[in-house]
């Protein structure tokens, strides 16, 4: 499958092919949900998604290593070195580091705003110093670089049927929704790293603080205040999914099955967390394999239908229209800093998550 993807994307240079292949391995090993969804993209667009994910994964691994032998100053130096390679690669289009080489090539092919990568690195650096967030607004500042820009990076690869600036807020919201889901699912692991991403104001509204979380993580004890706080965070996250949902229909039809699949599977993590009684301090909630297979099968059916429609449109265009005029690429939209607030999503949190993306 890798050779087919690279050939379809027109990636011929051997070092570049190996760089993209390396990124694909990272995606397959670490991002099972993303990798499954990526398989539903047109084959020629998959290498770009692997490159974007591979770079984000590499930076995240530097920051989140639990290896006690890697002190904070070493992680900071490794991250700074990665940033230098990134800037050089984006400027020159070349790098001896495979992940950077693939990323630079993807940024060039899809005219991705380089500022998105700088914002991402800024949030990665903050993870080396910041261990909690007093308010949701504070968390939004972090998530702009760590999550919203991921959606904005992906948008040129996916393509849209509306001006890019119209689709951009929804793409950013989806990146944030995915990360909020991760924060809830991984709250115990993050606590082990000394971090609490759930905002302190939301926790304190339910009588929860870091010490109570640590007690629960250490002893396995349950407390209804923690459950209530986690449930409130899940409700907030569902609201952000609602901000993202209209964006699926704004994408090119052949890209929609991929993003819809990721949307449903990641939203399903929230359902799995709830079904497990919000016991995320003690074990990781997972979407059942049968559910994952059913969603993937539905995505494949939708992709097949989209491809049939696309071929029919192309045949009609060829037979009835003169040569198409060139279309200027959309300008990169200004990124949204954050896409949700506590009150804005209370009223809609109880509604079904997946209705808007059917």
C-alpha positions as semicolon CSV with decimal commas, in nm:
position;residue;x (nm);y (nm);z (nm)
1;X;0,000;0,000;0,000
2;X;0,286;0,243;0,073
3;X;0,425;0,222;-0,282
4;X;0,080;0,285;-0,426
5;X;0,030;0,589;-0,203
6;X;0,367;0,737;-0,295
7;X;0,322;0,673;-0,667
8;X;-0,025;0,828;-0,664
9;X;0,108;1,136;-0,485
10;X;0,387;1,177;-0,740
11;X;0,661;1,131;-0,480
12;X;0,953;0,985;-0,675
13;X;1,279;1,087;-0,506
14;X;1,410;0,788;-0,302
15;X;1,500;0,979;0,017
16;X;1,163;1,151;0,013
17;X;0,981;0,822;-0,036
18;X;1,165;0,675;0,261
19;X;1,082;0,983;0,470
20;X;0,711;0,949;0,400
21;X;0,726;0,576;0,465
22;X;0,884;0,646;0,804
23;X;0,599;0,884;0,890
24;X;0,344;0,625;0,783
25;X;0,499;0,375;1,024
26;X;0,467;0,627;1,308
27;X;0,101;0,680;1,224
28;X;0,030;0,306;1,206
29;X;0,207;0,237;1,537
30;X;0,090;0,528;1,751
31;X;-0,226;0,671;1,597
32;X;-0,458;0,378;1,544
33;X;-0,775;0,586;1,514
34;X;-0,611;0,839;1,282
35;X;-0,448;0,567;1,075
36;X;-0,778;0,385;1,029
37;X;-0,949;0,707;0,919
38;X;-0,660;0,800;0,689
39;X;-0,712;0,477;0,494
40;X;-1,043;0,630;0,379
41;X;-0,873;0,925;0,210
42;X;-0,794;0,929;-0,161
43;X;-0,469;0,738;-0,193
44;X;-0,270;1,035;-0,324
45;X;-0,347;1,246;-0,013
46;X;-0,250;0,992;0,250
47;X;0,126;1,060;0,252
48;X;0,063;1,423;0,347
49;X;-0,150;1,319;0,646
50;X;0,118;1,073;0,753
51;X;0,378;1,352;0,737
52;X;0,168;1,592;0,945
53;X;0,092;1,326;1,204
54;X;0,448;1,194;1,209
55;X;0,590;1,534;1,294
56;X;0,331;1,601;1,566
57;X;0,394;1,256;1,710
58;X;0,769;1,308;1,721
59;X;0,744;1,642;1,900
60;X;0,488;1,501;2,143
61;X;0,713;1,206;2,222
62;X;0,997;1,442;2,314
63;X;0,772;1,628;2,556
64;X;0,585;1,332;2,704
65;X;0,863;1,078;2,752
66;X;0,825;0,904;3,088
67;X;1,186;0,791;3,075
68;X;1,331;0,902;3,407
69;X;1,672;0,917;3,243
70;X;1,569;1,213;3,025
71;X;1,576;1,529;3,242
72;X;1,370;1,836;3,158
73;X;1,667;2,035;3,025
74;X;1,748;1,752;2,784
75;X;1,392;1,747;2,655
76;X;1,405;2,125;2,610
77;X;1,729;2,092;2,413
78;X;1,582;1,814;2,196
79;X;1,273;2,023;2,127
80;X;1,484;2,328;2,039
81;X;1,690;2,115;1,802
82;X;1,373;1,988;1,637
83;X;1,248;2,345;1,597
84;X;1,572;2,450;1,432
85;X;1,550;2,158;1,190
86;X;1,189;2,243;1,121
87;X;1,261;2,607;1,037
88;X;1,554;2,510;0,817
89;X;1,353;2,241;0,642
90;X;1,058;2,472;0,574
91;X;1,296;2,736;0,441
92;X;1,517;2,512;0,228
93;X;1,285;2,221;0,153
94;X;1,548;1,971;0,261
95;X;1,656;1,794;0,578
96;X;1,859;1,497;0,691
97;X;1,579;1,416;0,937
98;X;1,309;1,208;0,759
99;X;1,010;1,348;0,949
100;X;1,113;1,707;0,880
101;X;1,186;1,628;0,516
102;X;0,839;1,481;0,464
103;X;0,673;1,767;0,651
104;X;0,855;2,034;0,449
105;X;0,753;1,864;0,126
106;X;0,390;1,843;0,238
107;X;0,388;2,210;0,342
108;X;0,518;2,305;-0,002
109;X;0,279;2,084;-0,198
110;X;-0,029;2,207;-0,014
111;X;0,081;2,565;0,061
112;X;0,031;2,519;0,435
113;X;0,094;2,833;0,638
114;X;0,429;2,791;0,815
115;X;0,295;2,989;1,111
116;X;0,084;2,687;1,208
117;X;0,399;2,485;1,273
118;X;0,553;2,763;1,479
119;X;0,239;2,786;1,692
120;X;0,247;2,411;1,742
121;X;0,606;2,421;1,863
122;X;0,522;2,703;2,105
123;X;0,260;2,485;2,273
124;X;0,502;2,193;2,286
125;X;0,754;2,415;2,467
126;X;0,491;2,522;2,717
127;X;0,435;2,156;2,807
128;X;0,786;2,151;2,948
129;X;0,698;2,423;3,200
130;X;0,320;2,452;3,248
131;X;0,158;2,180;3,459
132;X;-0,200;2,306;3,496
133;X;-0,448;2,560;3,364
134;X;-0,650;2,782;3,600
135;X;-0,935;2,843;3,355
136;X;-1,074;2,711;3,031
137;X;-0,961;3,031;2,859
138;X;-0,606;2,954;2,971
139;X;-0,638;2,605;2,825
140;X;-0,766;2,754;2,499
141;X;-0,443;2,946;2,458
142;X;-0,250;2,622;2,477
143;X;-0,489;2,431;2,253
144;X;-0,464;2,684;1,973
145;X;-0,109;2,564;1,907
146;X;-0,145;2,203;2,015
147;X;-0,478;2,118;1,849
148;X;-0,655;2,390;1,649
149;X;-0,360;2,438;1,415
150;X;-0,357;2,064;1,342
151;X;-0,704;2,103;1,192
152;X;-0,586;2,409;0,999
153;X;-0,284;2,217;0,866
154;X;-0,510;1,936;0,750
155;X;-0,763;2,155;0,571
156;X;-0,558;2,221;0,253
157;X;-0,491;1,848;0,222
158;X;-0,857;1,756;0,261
159;X;-0,985;2,031;0,033
160;X;-1,312;2,217;0,072
161;X;-1,615;2,309;-0,138
162;X;-1,643;2,647;0,034
163;X;-1,380;2,920;0,078
164;X;-1,113;2,798;0,313
165;X;-1,178;3,077;0,564
166;X;-1,536;2,951;0,601
167;X;-1,428;2,595;0,678
168;X;-1,130;2,689;0,895
169;X;-1,312;2,753;1,227
170;X;-1,477;2,411;1,208
171;X;-1,148;2,241;1,121
172;X;-0,987;2,411;1,418
173;X;-1,278;2,307;1,641
174;X;-1,238;1,944;1,541
175;X;-0,871;1,951;1,637
176;X;-0,968;2,094;1,975
177;X;-1,247;1,838;2,023
178;X;-1,007;1,552;1,959
179;X;-0,757;1,691;2,207
180;X;-1,018;1,750;2,477
181;X;-1,121;1,388;2,430
182;X;-0,760;1,282;2,479
183;X;-0,732;1,495;2,791
184;X;-1,024;1,312;2,950
185;X;-0,921;0,965;2,833
186;X;-0,557;1,015;2,941
187;X;-0,610;1,214;3,262
188;X;-0,441;0,945;3,472
189;X;-0,135;0,918;3,247
190;X;-0,102;1,296;3,232
191;X;-0,121;1,310;3,611
192;X;0,172;1,067;3,623
193;X;0,367;1,323;3,416
194;X;0,278;1,595;3,665
195;X;0,018;1,762;3,441
196;X;-0,352;1,834;3,480
197;X;-0,512;1,962;3,161
198;X;-0,867;1,977;3,293
199;X;-0,917;2,344;3,396
200;X;-0,893;2,412;3,768
201;X;-1,210;2,623;3,765
202;X;-1,414;2,335;3,625
203;X;-1,266;2,092;3,876
204;X;-1,312;2,323;4,173
205;X;-1,676;2,383;4,079
206;X;-1,726;2,018;4,174
207;X;-1,497;2,019;4,478
208;X;-1,201;1,857;4,300
209;X;-0,835;1,958;4,310
210;X;-0,504;1,801;4,214
211;X;-0,462;1,635;4,552
212;X;-0,794;1,455;4,523
213;X;-0,701;1,335;4,174
214;X;-0,365;1,211;4,302
215;X;-0,533;1,029;4,589
216;X;-0,771;0,855;4,350
217;X;-0,493;0,765;4,107
218;X;-0,270;0,632;4,384
219;X;-0,526;0,435;4,584
220;X;-0,783;0,340;4,321
221;X;-1,046;0,510;4,535
222;X;-1,356;0,658;4,375
223;X;-1,519;0,988;4,465
224;X;-1,850;1,120;4,327
225;X;-1,704;1,470;4,300
226;X;-1,444;1,345;4,052
227;X;-1,710;1,166;3,849
228;X;-1,921;1,482;3,835
229;X;-1,625;1,691;3,722
230;X;-1,531;1,445;3,450
231;X;-1,891;1,429;3,332
232;X;-1,898;1,810;3,306
233;X;-1,575;1,806;3,106
234;X;-1,724;1,545;2,871
235;X;-2,032;1,765;2,822
236;X;-1,810;2,060;2,736
237;X;-1,619;1,843;2,488
238;X;-1,939;1,729;2,318
239;X;-2,022;2,095;2,269
240;X;-1,696;2,148;2,082
241;X;-1,776;1,852;1,857
242;X;-2,096;2,040;1,772
243;X;-1,890;2,341;1,670
244;X;-1,691;2,114;1,440
245;X;-1,975;1,908;1,289
246;X;-2,091;2,150;1,014
247;X;-1,739;2,151;0,874
248;X;-1,762;1,791;0,749
249;X;-2,006;1,889;0,473
250;X;-1,773;2,176;0,376
251;X;-1,496;1,935;0,279
252;X;-1,447;1,785;-0,064
253;X;-1,680;1,483;-0,090
254;X;-1,394;1,231;-0,120
255;X;-1,247;1,359;0,210
256;X;-1,568;1,349;0,412
257;X;-1,571;0,972;0,489
258;X;-1,225;0,998;0,648
259;X;-1,314;1,289;0,874
260;X;-1,658;1,156;0,955
261;X;-1,499;0,827;1,063
262;X;-1,250;1,007;1,288
263;X;-1,533;1,225;1,424
264;X;-1,751;0,925;1,514
265;X;-1,469;0,713;1,654
266;X;-1,328;0,990;1,870
267;X;-1,674;1,090;1,986
268;X;-1,720;0,723;2,073
269;X;-1,434;0,751;2,321
270;X;-1,650;0,987;2,525
271;X;-1,927;0,726;2,518
272;X;-1,679;0,458;2,629
273;X;-1,560;0,679;2,916
274;X;-1,920;0,732;3,030
275;X;-2,005;0,362;2,996
276;X;-1,705;0,283;3,217
277;X;-1,829;0,518;3,488
278;X;-1,565;0,786;3,421
279;X;-1,297;0,561;3,571
280;X;-1,026;0,719;3,355
281;X;-0,795;0,772;3,652
282;X;-0,767;0,395;3,681
283;X;-0,791;0,256;3,327
284;X;-0,809;0,375;2,968
285;X;-1,148;0,363;2,800
286;X;-1,150;0,221;2,446
287;X;-1,406;0,199;2,168
288;X;-1,501;-0,169;2,123
289;X;-1,340;-0,333;1,821
290;X;-1,678;-0,428;1,678
291;X;-1,785;-0,062;1,687
292;X;-1,461;0,048;1,521
293;X;-1,510;-0,207;1,243
294;X;-1,869;-0,098;1,184
295;X;-1,773;0,269;1,160
296;X;-1,486;0,189;0,925
297;X;-1,713;-0,020;0,702
298;X;-1,963;0,265;0,687
299;X;-1,682;0,504;0,596
300;X;-1,565;0,274;0,318
301;X;-1,917;0,257;0,175
302;X;-1,943;0,636;0,182
303;X;-1,602;0,670;0,017
304;X;-1,702;0,433;-0,262
305;X;-2,018;0,631;-0,324
306;X;-1,825;0,959;-0,325
307;X;-1,577;0,825;-0,578
308;X;-1,858;0,707;-0,807
309;X;-2,022;1,048;-0,792
310;X;-1,688;1,222;-0,855
311;X;-1,623;1,009;-1,165
312;X;-1,970;1,084;-1,297
313;X;-1,919;1,458;-1,247
314;X;-1,582;1,444;-1,425
315;X;-1,732;1,256;-1,721
316;X;-2,011;1,511;-1,747
317;X;-1,768;1,801;-1,725
318;X;-1,543;1,658;-1,996
319;X;-1,834;1,600;-2,234
320;X;-2,014;1,932;-2,182
321;X;-1,758;2,197;-2,083
322;X;-1,451;2,360;-2,235
323;X;-1,120;2,341;-2,052
324;X;-1,164;2,454;-1,693
325;X;-1,016;2,783;-1,585
326;X;-0,753;2,773;-1,317
327;X;-0,864;2,855;-0,965
328;X;-0,644;3,058;-0,735
329;X;-0,565;2,880;-0,409
330;X;-0,755;2,995;-0,105
331;X;-0,568;3,217;0,136
332;X;-0,489;3,078;0,476
333;X;-0,754;3,181;0,724
334;X;-0,673;3,349;1,052
335;X;-0,675;3,077;1,316
336;X;-0,938;3,069;1,586
337;X;-0,792;3,094;1,935
338;X;-1,058;2,867;2,082
339;X;-1,404;2,755;1,987
340;X;-1,605;2,689;2,303
341;X;-1,693;2,831;2,642
342;X;-1,858;2,667;2,937
343;X;-2,209;2,819;2,909
344;X;-2,229;2,798;2,530
345;X;-2,250;2,422;2,522
346;X;-2,460;2,334;2,825
347;X;-2,788;2,338;2,635
348;X;-2,674;2,116;2,348
349;X;-2,456;1,871;2,538
350;X;-2,733;1,614;2,588
351;X;-2,819;1,591;2,216
352;X;-2,679;1,306;2,002
353;X;-2,324;1,372;1,887
354;X;-2,325;1,223;1,539
355;X;-2,647;1,356;1,386
356;X;-2,479;1,644;1,202
357;X;-2,228;1,428;1,017
358;X;-2,454;1,154;0,884
